[in-house]
């Protein structure tokens, strides 16, 4: 019998990646990356004249379909794999990334009269213009039991604040919308013709609970009259568990993509969360850090505990049979990129060029020559707001200790350390609430590329940090779910655990903490915590400054 394969489609912030994987071995045969032609819209719509407000981050839905129509045919041609050998498709997507559509899944921004309306476009996960709506929701929900599952606070990044923003700012777009969809569910719908909502996004970003369902209509009516029946109308659709089959590839899409009609399409999953099966984690006790533009911290448990400041705990949120916890930091790779793009002087750029290194590589080399605490700096990693533990996207970055003698590499190292301090806060928060962590695993492009960063994490956490060297763990995780959706009778798997055992990546390297760094980093961490508490709880200075910008 010929080998059979699955496609793992990983939708990130700037591009989409399609991976083709051998079902029997998990070998990643080939990949194709397609950049979104319109990127992230933060200043103007594609018309070039409609200006966008601050904290806005939009995208064009056709860019997501371009990933499919460009990457999949190229992959099949590159590998000489026949269409009938591809038995399943799995999709992961950034979240909460949402778009308004008609009943037949046509994006509102593609309809005549709405091409110049910002709220008719995709709102990307890092669209933070719904902070006022999130604050109203949190004020009303402070005594509600269900909000404790989300650490006591709902983020401006989530579904209801974004939908509420549309209802308040552009009610005509809200009224015209038939469905508000997570972008991952929209792609699934375009492939299959079926309206299915994945339990991962619904649970973590849509306030759905496996036992209790959605929040009640009385609360929603108090929030906004237009939202009273929102889950029965514009957010309708069956919530399906990960590993389930969302549907089969339609004849139309099969012809466009060069695949076989009827190919199984899995229920979608959040991009970071797909990394957990991709790294081989199938049991409690391992905290997986998915490190990219931001970092998502994921953890399985056999019990549900209310942990303040986390993004949520969802039964069957990642793997069937477990409660899955999510926490996170809103800027990690984005923070390092911002510093390199906006703060590095020309002489550093020239020195890097002279050595044949990228600016990141050169700054990492210089930062590696510094000892912990040598620069006298401590920073807060809130340049894109704070997820865990404060859940406040209006918080902002801080560096304390700068002098006229401070050098770029010292600042760069301070930002590397700040992200590690943020992760230590999360680890200690989980353990303080009875969720034990026995192992730390890092995955994504950053851990593989930056050994200094991972050594800093080990030193600050004073724990071993294991890096999974497969930088495409989310795409592999999506492929694993595609193999389960295909089913054993077609050459796939009959359950998620079996697919993880057969297909996940296990190539790793482990960083061991340097005991000599412990005392200095404990001192710096104490300073980080003092700064955090001051700016998050003891003053509203950052919130006021953010309000002035807007």
Short mmCIF file of C-alpha atoms in Angstrom, two decimals, residues 10-476:
data_model
loop_
_atom_site.label_atom_id
_atom_site.label_comp_id
_atom_site.label_asym_id
_atom_site.label_seq_id
_atom_site.Cartn_x
_atom_site.Cartn_y
_atom_site.Cartn_z
CA UNK A 10 -0.52 26.76 10.37
CA UNK A 11 -1.90 30.29 10.12
CA UNK A 12 0.36 32.80 11.87
CA UNK A 13 0.32 36.57 12.22
CA UNK A 14 2.19 37.41 9.01
CA UNK A 15 2.01 34.23 6.91
CA UNK A 16 0.56 30.78 6.55
CA UNK A 17 2.54 27.53 6.43
CA UNK A 18 1.43 24.26 4.88
CA UNK A 19 3.27 21.12 5.99
CA UNK A 20 2.88 17.68 4.43
CA UNK A 21 3.51 14.84 6.88
CA UNK A 22 3.86 11.06 6.59
CA UNK A 23 1.05 9.60 8.71
CA UNK A 24 2.95 6.44 9.67
CA UNK A 25 6.13 8.12 10.92
CA UNK A 26 5.40 11.81 11.48
CA UNK A 27 8.21 12.70 9.06
CA UNK A 28 7.76 16.20 7.74
CA UNK A 29 8.18 15.73 4.00
CA UNK A 30 8.04 19.34 2.79
CA UNK A 31 6.56 22.74 3.57
CA UNK A 32 5.48 25.87 1.78
CA UNK A 33 5.10 29.33 3.31
CA UNK A 34 2.87 32.02 1.80
CA UNK A 35 3.07 35.55 3.17
CA UNK A 36 -0.18 37.44 3.47
CA UNK A 37 -0.08 40.02 0.65
CA UNK A 38 -1.78 42.67 2.81
CA UNK A 39 0.08 41.80 6.02
CA UNK A 40 -1.32 43.41 9.16
CA UNK A 41 -3.34 46.58 8.59
CA UNK A 42 -2.60 49.12 11.33
CA UNK A 43 -2.75 52.48 9.53
CA UNK A 44 -5.01 52.25 6.45
CA UNK A 45 -7.33 49.83 4.70
CA UNK A 46 -6.24 48.35 1.34
CA UNK A 47 -8.04 51.22 -0.42
CA UNK A 48 -5.13 53.41 0.72
CA UNK A 49 -7.32 56.18 2.08
CA UNK A 50 -9.45 54.84 4.93
CA UNK A 51 -7.43 55.56 8.05
CA UNK A 52 -7.48 53.27 11.08
CA UNK A 53 -7.51 54.18 14.74
CA UNK A 54 -4.80 53.41 17.26
CA UNK A 55 -4.54 49.87 18.65
CA UNK A 56 -6.19 48.60 15.45
CA UNK A 57 -4.88 45.41 13.80
CA UNK A 58 -6.88 44.11 10.84
CA UNK A 59 -6.34 41.59 8.05
CA UNK A 60 -7.82 40.67 4.66
CA UNK A 61 -9.55 37.25 4.62
CA UNK A 62 -8.63 36.49 1.00
CA UNK A 63 -5.00 36.33 2.17
CA UNK A 64 -5.88 33.20 4.15
CA UNK A 65 -7.33 31.48 1.09
CA UNK A 66 -4.21 32.44 -0.88
CA UNK A 67 -2.22 30.27 1.53
CA UNK A 68 -4.29 27.27 0.45
CA UNK A 69 -4.46 27.97 -3.27
CA UNK A 70 -0.75 28.76 -3.58
CA UNK A 71 0.96 26.45 -1.10
CA UNK A 72 -0.98 23.20 -1.53
CA UNK A 73 -0.59 22.80 -5.32
CA UNK A 74 3.10 23.71 -5.04
CA UNK A 75 3.60 21.09 -2.32
CA UNK A 76 1.96 18.35 -4.35
CA UNK A 77 4.04 19.24 -7.38
CA UNK A 78 7.24 19.46 -5.31
CA UNK A 79 6.77 16.07 -3.65
CA UNK A 80 5.04 14.13 -6.42
CA UNK A 81 2.48 12.99 -3.89
CA UNK A 82 -0.80 12.01 -5.53
CA UNK A 83 -4.04 13.66 -4.42
CA UNK A 84 -5.54 10.35 -3.25
CA UNK A 85 -2.58 9.86 -0.89
CA UNK A 86 -3.58 12.95 1.12
CA UNK A 87 -6.18 11.64 3.59
CA UNK A 88 -6.64 14.54 5.98
CA UNK A 89 -6.25 18.26 6.65
CA UNK A 90 -5.70 19.93 10.02
CA UNK A 91 -5.80 23.68 10.62
CA UNK A 92 -4.46 25.86 13.39
CA UNK A 93 -4.99 29.61 13.53
CA UNK A 94 -4.17 32.66 15.63
CA UNK A 95 -6.92 33.49 18.11
CA UNK A 96 -8.95 35.41 18.86
CA UNK A 97 -8.91 36.47 15.19
CA UNK A 98 -12.48 37.07 14.01
CA UNK A 99 -14.42 38.22 10.97
CA UNK A 100 -18.03 39.08 10.14
CA UNK A 101 -19.62 37.11 7.30
CA UNK A 102 -22.88 36.47 5.51
CA UNK A 103 -24.83 33.24 5.88
CA UNK A 104 -22.80 31.62 3.07
CA UNK A 105 -19.47 32.58 4.74
CA UNK A 106 -18.76 35.56 2.44
CA UNK A 107 -16.67 38.09 4.39
CA UNK A 108 -18.53 41.36 4.87
CA UNK A 109 -15.51 43.34 3.65
CA UNK A 110 -15.97 41.76 0.20
CA UNK A 111 -19.54 43.01 -0.17
CA UNK A 112 -20.31 46.18 -2.11
CA UNK A 113 -20.59 49.10 0.27
CA UNK A 114 -18.45 47.56 3.01
CA UNK A 115 -14.99 47.56 1.42
CA UNK A 116 -14.21 50.85 3.16
CA UNK A 117 -15.60 49.94 6.59
CA UNK A 118 -12.82 48.87 9.01
CA UNK A 119 -15.19 46.83 11.19
CA UNK A 120 -16.14 44.69 8.18
CA UNK A 121 -12.57 43.32 8.04
CA UNK A 122 -10.81 40.63 10.06
CA UNK A 123 -9.88 41.73 13.58
CA UNK A 124 -6.52 40.11 14.30
CA UNK A 125 -5.73 38.61 17.70
CA UNK A 126 -3.64 41.66 18.61
CA UNK A 127 -6.37 44.16 17.78
CA UNK A 128 -6.60 45.99 21.12
CA UNK A 129 -9.15 48.70 20.35
CA UNK A 130 -11.85 46.91 22.38
CA UNK A 131 -10.27 47.67 25.76
CA UNK A 132 -13.21 49.85 26.89
CA UNK A 133 -15.65 47.07 26.02
CA UNK A 134 -13.55 44.51 27.89
CA UNK A 135 -13.46 46.77 30.93
CA UNK A 136 -17.25 47.11 30.92
CA UNK A 137 -17.61 43.34 30.64
CA UNK A 138 -15.21 42.75 33.52
CA UNK A 139 -16.94 45.32 35.74
CA UNK A 140 -20.32 43.65 35.16
CA UNK A 141 -18.94 40.12 35.57
CA UNK A 142 -16.86 40.62 38.72
CA UNK A 143 -19.32 38.62 40.83
CA UNK A 144 -20.07 35.97 38.19
CA UNK A 145 -18.78 32.48 38.92
CA UNK A 146 -17.91 31.68 35.30
CA UNK A 147 -15.33 34.47 35.01
CA UNK A 148 -13.13 32.69 37.56
CA UNK A 149 -12.32 30.11 34.89
CA UNK A 150 -10.58 32.92 33.03
CA UNK A 151 -8.51 34.16 35.92
CA UNK A 152 -11.14 36.74 36.86
CA UNK A 153 -10.66 38.90 33.78
CA UNK A 154 -11.69 38.80 30.12
CA UNK A 155 -9.19 40.23 27.63
CA UNK A 156 -9.85 42.86 24.98
CA UNK A 157 -8.43 40.33 22.53
CA UNK A 158 -11.42 37.98 22.93
CA UNK A 159 -14.58 37.43 20.92
CA UNK A 160 -17.26 39.26 22.92
CA UNK A 161 -15.30 42.53 23.47
CA UNK A 162 -14.50 42.66 19.75
CA UNK A 163 -18.10 41.94 18.73
CA UNK A 164 -19.31 44.50 21.25
CA UNK A 165 -16.91 47.06 19.77
CA UNK A 166 -18.54 46.55 16.36
CA UNK A 167 -22.02 46.84 17.86
CA UNK A 168 -21.12 50.16 19.50
CA UNK A 169 -18.86 51.75 16.89
CA UNK A 170 -20.44 50.55 13.63
CA UNK A 171 -23.91 49.14 14.38
CA UNK A 172 -24.73 48.92 10.66
CA UNK A 173 -21.91 46.40 10.18
CA UNK A 174 -23.11 44.52 13.25
CA UNK A 175 -26.70 44.38 11.95
CA UNK A 176 -25.61 43.27 8.47
CA UNK A 177 -23.44 40.46 9.88
CA UNK A 178 -24.99 37.02 9.85
CA UNK A 179 -22.08 35.24 11.52
CA UNK A 180 -19.06 36.27 13.55
CA UNK A 181 -16.49 33.53 13.05
CA UNK A 182 -13.07 32.68 14.37
CA UNK A 183 -10.86 32.82 11.29
CA UNK A 184 -9.87 29.18 11.78
CA UNK A 185 -13.51 28.14 11.76
CA UNK A 186 -14.07 30.29 8.67
CA UNK A 187 -11.32 28.49 6.74
CA UNK A 188 -12.80 25.15 7.84
CA UNK A 189 -16.22 26.33 6.63
CA UNK A 190 -14.80 27.39 3.26
CA UNK A 191 -13.21 23.95 2.83
CA UNK A 192 -16.21 21.88 3.91
CA UNK A 193 -19.28 24.06 3.64
CA UNK A 194 -20.05 23.24 7.30
CA UNK A 195 -20.49 25.65 10.22
CA UNK A 196 -18.48 24.15 13.08
CA UNK A 197 -16.95 25.97 16.04
CA UNK A 198 -13.86 24.44 17.59
CA UNK A 199 -13.89 23.83 21.35
CA UNK A 200 -10.43 25.35 21.75
CA UNK A 201 -11.34 28.84 20.50
CA UNK A 202 -14.89 28.69 21.88
CA UNK A 203 -13.60 27.73 25.31
CA UNK A 204 -10.62 30.03 25.62
CA UNK A 205 -11.85 33.06 23.68
CA UNK A 206 -15.63 32.70 23.41
CA UNK A 207 -16.60 32.02 27.07
CA UNK A 208 -17.97 28.51 26.36
CA UNK A 209 -17.89 25.72 28.96
CA UNK A 210 -18.34 22.03 28.17
CA UNK A 211 -20.82 21.44 31.00
CA UNK A 212 -22.46 24.87 31.32
CA UNK A 213 -22.45 26.12 27.72
CA UNK A 214 -22.20 29.87 27.12
CA UNK A 215 -22.88 32.71 29.55
CA UNK A 216 -26.57 33.47 30.12
CA UNK A 217 -28.67 35.88 28.09
CA UNK A 218 -29.50 38.10 31.08
CA UNK A 219 -25.84 38.97 31.52
CA UNK A 220 -25.38 39.55 27.79
CA UNK A 221 -28.39 41.88 27.69
CA UNK A 222 -26.90 43.98 30.49
CA UNK A 223 -23.66 44.12 28.55
CA UNK A 224 -25.35 45.39 25.38
CA UNK A 225 -28.95 44.94 24.15
CA UNK A 226 -27.76 43.70 20.76
CA UNK A 227 -25.84 40.86 22.42
CA UNK A 228 -28.72 39.27 24.34
CA UNK A 229 -29.20 36.31 21.93
CA UNK A 230 -25.80 36.55 20.24
CA UNK A 231 -24.89 32.90 20.86
CA UNK A 232 -28.14 31.74 19.26
CA UNK A 233 -27.77 34.03 16.26
CA UNK A 234 -24.51 35.52 15.07
CA UNK A 235 -22.36 33.15 17.17
CA UNK A 236 -24.49 30.06 16.52
CA UNK A 237 -22.97 26.73 15.53
CA UNK A 238 -22.15 23.39 17.13
CA UNK A 239 -19.02 23.32 19.27
CA UNK A 240 -16.94 20.27 18.38
CA UNK A 241 -13.97 18.70 20.18
CA UNK A 242 -10.43 18.55 18.86
CA UNK A 243 -9.75 15.41 16.89
CA UNK A 244 -13.29 15.38 15.52
CA UNK A 245 -13.97 15.59 11.81
CA UNK A 246 -15.46 18.96 10.86
CA UNK A 247 -16.47 17.72 7.43
CA UNK A 248 -15.17 16.67 4.04
CA UNK A 249 -13.50 18.72 1.34
CA UNK A 250 -16.08 19.99 -1.15
CA UNK A 251 -15.84 19.25 -4.86
CA UNK A 252 -15.23 22.95 -5.63
CA UNK A 253 -12.35 23.31 -3.15
CA UNK A 254 -10.88 19.95 -4.11
CA UNK A 255 -10.62 21.09 -7.73
CA UNK A 256 -9.05 24.41 -6.76
CA UNK A 257 -6.47 22.82 -4.44
CA UNK A 258 -5.70 19.70 -6.48
CA UNK A 259 -6.91 17.39 -3.71
CA UNK A 260 -9.48 14.61 -3.62
CA UNK A 261 -13.11 15.44 -2.96
CA UNK A 262 -14.16 14.05 0.42
CA UNK A 263 -10.75 14.45 2.10
CA UNK A 264 -11.30 14.68 5.87
CA UNK A 265 -10.96 18.13 7.44
CA UNK A 266 -10.37 18.27 11.20
CA UNK A 267 -11.99 20.64 13.67
CA UNK A 268 -9.63 23.60 14.04
CA UNK A 269 -7.38 24.55 16.94
CA UNK A 270 -5.60 27.70 18.16
CA UNK A 271 -2.11 27.91 16.66
CA UNK A 272 -0.15 27.87 19.91
CA UNK A 273 -2.29 25.10 21.36
CA UNK A 274 -1.55 22.85 18.39
CA UNK A 275 2.09 22.82 19.51
CA UNK A 276 1.23 20.68 22.52
CA UNK A 277 0.42 17.54 20.50
CA UNK A 278 3.16 18.53 18.06
CA UNK A 279 5.78 18.31 20.80
CA UNK A 280 4.51 14.94 22.00
CA UNK A 281 2.83 16.08 25.21
CA UNK A 282 -0.20 13.96 26.02
CA UNK A 283 -0.29 13.90 29.85
CA UNK A 284 -0.32 16.40 32.78
CA UNK A 285 2.79 17.92 34.35
CA UNK A 286 4.53 19.53 31.37
CA UNK A 287 4.30 23.27 30.74
CA UNK A 288 4.74 23.96 27.03
CA UNK A 289 5.96 27.44 26.12
CA UNK A 290 5.08 28.24 22.51
CA UNK A 291 7.42 31.11 21.75
CA UNK A 292 6.88 33.34 18.74
CA UNK A 293 5.69 36.93 18.39
CA UNK A 294 4.10 36.28 21.80
CA UNK A 295 4.37 33.31 24.16
CA UNK A 296 1.53 31.00 25.04
CA UNK A 297 1.95 28.78 28.12
CA UNK A 298 -0.05 25.54 28.00
CA UNK A 299 -0.53 22.87 30.62
CA UNK A 300 -2.70 19.75 30.95
CA UNK A 301 -4.28 18.69 34.23
CA UNK A 302 -6.84 16.19 35.45
CA UNK A 303 -8.49 18.84 37.65
CA UNK A 304 -10.07 22.25 37.22
CA UNK A 305 -8.72 25.00 39.47
CA UNK A 306 -9.44 28.71 39.33
CA UNK A 307 -6.12 30.48 38.80
CA UNK A 308 -6.20 34.31 38.80
CA UNK A 309 -4.81 36.12 35.77
CA UNK A 310 -4.62 33.16 33.39
CA UNK A 311 -6.31 33.14 30.00
CA UNK A 312 -8.51 30.21 30.92
CA UNK A 313 -9.02 26.56 31.78
CA UNK A 314 -11.08 24.54 29.32
CA UNK A 315 -12.17 20.92 29.54
CA UNK A 316 -11.16 19.16 26.31
CA UNK A 317 -9.59 22.48 25.29
CA UNK A 318 -6.55 20.82 23.74
CA UNK A 319 -6.72 17.06 24.31
CA UNK A 320 -9.86 15.05 25.08
CA UNK A 321 -10.14 13.96 28.71
CA UNK A 322 -8.04 16.74 30.27
CA UNK A 323 -8.49 20.26 31.55
CA UNK A 324 -6.12 22.49 29.59
CA UNK A 325 -4.75 25.70 31.09
CA UNK A 326 -3.55 28.70 29.11
CA UNK A 327 -1.52 31.69 30.23
CA UNK A 328 0.55 34.04 28.16
CA UNK A 329 2.78 37.01 27.45
CA UNK A 330 1.65 39.42 24.73
CA UNK A 331 5.09 40.43 23.41
CA UNK A 332 8.18 38.23 23.15
CA UNK A 333 9.50 37.93 19.60
CA UNK A 334 7.59 41.11 18.78
CA UNK A 335 9.43 42.88 21.62
CA UNK A 336 12.85 41.79 20.39
CA UNK A 337 11.94 42.74 16.81
CA UNK A 338 10.66 46.15 17.93
CA UNK A 339 13.94 46.87 19.69
CA UNK A 340 15.99 45.86 16.66
CA UNK A 341 13.80 47.74 14.19
CA UNK A 342 13.19 50.91 16.18
CA UNK A 343 15.88 51.35 18.85
CA UNK A 344 19.21 50.14 17.50
CA UNK A 345 21.67 52.88 16.46
CA UNK A 346 23.37 52.88 13.07
CA UNK A 347 26.80 51.96 14.41
CA UNK A 348 25.47 48.66 15.77
CA UNK A 349 23.89 47.91 12.40
CA UNK A 350 27.20 48.61 10.68
CA UNK A 351 29.18 46.45 13.09
CA UNK A 352 26.74 43.59 12.57
CA UNK A 353 27.05 43.96 8.80
CA UNK A 354 30.85 44.01 9.01
CA UNK A 355 30.76 40.70 10.88
CA UNK A 356 28.27 39.13 8.49
CA UNK A 357 25.66 38.79 11.25
CA UNK A 358 22.05 39.84 11.55
CA UNK A 359 21.38 42.53 14.13
CA UNK A 360 19.68 39.96 16.36
CA UNK A 361 22.70 37.66 16.12
CA UNK A 362 25.16 40.45 16.83
CA UNK A 363 23.23 41.81 19.82
CA UNK A 364 22.87 38.28 21.17
CA UNK A 365 26.64 37.81 20.87
CA UNK A 366 27.28 41.05 22.78
CA UNK A 367 24.57 40.31 25.36
CA UNK A 368 26.11 36.90 25.96
CA UNK A 369 29.31 38.56 27.13
CA UNK A 370 27.43 40.28 29.97
CA UNK A 371 26.95 38.78 33.41
CA UNK A 372 23.53 38.68 35.11
CA UNK A 373 22.89 42.07 36.73
CA UNK A 374 25.99 43.66 35.21
CA UNK A 375 24.02 46.34 33.36
CA UNK A 376 21.96 47.38 36.40
CA UNK A 377 18.77 47.20 34.33
CA UNK A 378 15.37 45.63 34.83
CA UNK A 379 12.54 45.87 32.31
CA UNK A 380 8.84 45.08 32.08
CA UNK A 381 7.84 43.14 28.95
CA UNK A 382 4.50 44.89 28.48
CA UNK A 383 5.09 46.59 25.14
CA UNK A 384 1.95 44.92 23.80
CA UNK A 385 0.07 44.97 27.09
CA UNK A 386 -0.05 42.30 29.80
CA UNK A 387 -1.88 39.00 29.47
CA UNK A 388 -0.91 37.02 32.56
CA UNK A 389 -1.24 37.97 35.35
CA UNK A 390 -2.80 41.42 34.92
CA UNK A 391 -4.88 40.96 31.74
CA UNK A 392 -4.64 44.65 30.84
CA UNK A 393 -3.72 45.56 27.28
CA UNK A 394 -3.32 49.25 28.16
CA UNK A 395 -0.23 48.52 30.27
CA UNK A 396 3.08 49.38 28.58
CA UNK A 397 6.81 48.75 28.70
CA UNK A 398 9.27 50.09 31.24
CA UNK A 399 13.05 50.02 31.66
CA UNK A 400 14.57 51.05 35.00
CA UNK A 401 18.26 51.72 35.56
CA UNK A 402 19.33 53.40 32.31
CA UNK A 403 22.36 55.68 32.42
CA UNK A 404 24.16 57.66 29.75
CA UNK A 405 26.62 54.77 29.68
CA UNK A 406 23.92 52.17 28.92
CA UNK A 407 24.66 50.29 25.69
CA UNK A 408 22.22 48.69 23.20
CA UNK A 409 23.30 45.14 24.07
CA UNK A 410 22.54 45.79 27.74
CA UNK A 411 19.02 46.89 26.86
CA UNK A 412 18.61 43.91 24.56
CA UNK A 413 19.61 41.53 27.35
CA UNK A 414 17.26 43.31 29.78
CA UNK A 415 14.37 42.60 27.40
CA UNK A 416 15.41 38.95 27.04
CA UNK A 417 15.47 38.68 30.84
CA UNK A 418 12.13 40.49 31.17
CA UNK A 419 10.35 37.83 29.12
CA UNK A 420 11.93 35.12 31.30
CA UNK A 421 10.77 36.95 34.44
CA UNK A 422 7.28 37.05 32.97
CA UNK A 423 7.36 33.29 32.48
CA UNK A 424 8.59 32.77 36.05
CA UNK A 425 5.55 34.73 37.27
CA UNK A 426 3.33 32.31 35.36
CA UNK A 427 5.07 29.18 36.64
CA UNK A 428 4.86 30.35 40.25
CA UNK A 429 1.22 31.38 39.77
CA UNK A 430 0.21 27.90 38.59
CA UNK A 431 2.07 26.14 41.38
CA UNK A 432 0.67 28.47 44.04
CA UNK A 433 -2.80 27.30 43.01
CA UNK A 434 -2.11 23.57 43.10
CA UNK A 435 -1.14 22.93 39.46
CA UNK A 436 2.24 21.22 39.63
CA UNK A 437 4.81 21.63 36.85
CA UNK A 438 7.36 18.85 36.51
CA UNK A 439 8.90 19.77 33.15
CA UNK A 440 9.31 22.89 31.01
CA UNK A 441 9.32 22.51 27.22
CA UNK A 442 9.91 25.39 24.80
CA UNK A 443 9.02 25.26 21.14
CA UNK A 444 8.81 27.64 18.20
CA UNK A 445 11.36 29.40 16.04
CA UNK A 446 12.87 31.54 18.81
CA UNK A 447 14.04 28.78 21.21
CA UNK A 448 15.77 26.94 18.39
CA UNK A 449 17.55 30.07 17.11
CA UNK A 450 18.61 31.70 20.39
CA UNK A 451 20.55 29.51 22.85
CA UNK A 452 21.39 32.55 25.01
CA UNK A 453 17.70 33.27 25.57
CA UNK A 454 16.99 29.70 26.61
CA UNK A 455 19.95 29.64 29.00
CA UNK A 456 18.62 32.86 30.55
CA UNK A 457 15.23 31.17 30.99
CA UNK A 458 16.85 28.18 32.71
CA UNK A 459 18.88 30.48 34.97
CA UNK A 460 15.94 32.71 35.93
CA UNK A 461 13.53 29.81 36.44
CA UNK A 462 16.24 27.66 38.09
CA UNK A 463 14.85 24.66 36.24
CA UNK A 464 15.84 22.58 33.25
CA UNK A 465 14.31 23.91 30.05
CA UNK A 466 13.92 21.40 27.22
CA UNK A 467 13.72 22.85 23.71
CA UNK A 468 11.85 20.82 21.14
CA UNK A 469 13.91 21.38 17.99
CA UNK A 470 10.95 21.07 15.66
CA UNK A 471 10.21 24.74 15.06
CA UNK A 472 7.01 23.75 13.22
CA UNK A 473 5.31 22.07 16.17
CA UNK A 474 1.94 23.86 15.63
CA UNK A 475 1.77 22.75 11.97
CA UNK A 476 2.70 19.20 13.01
#
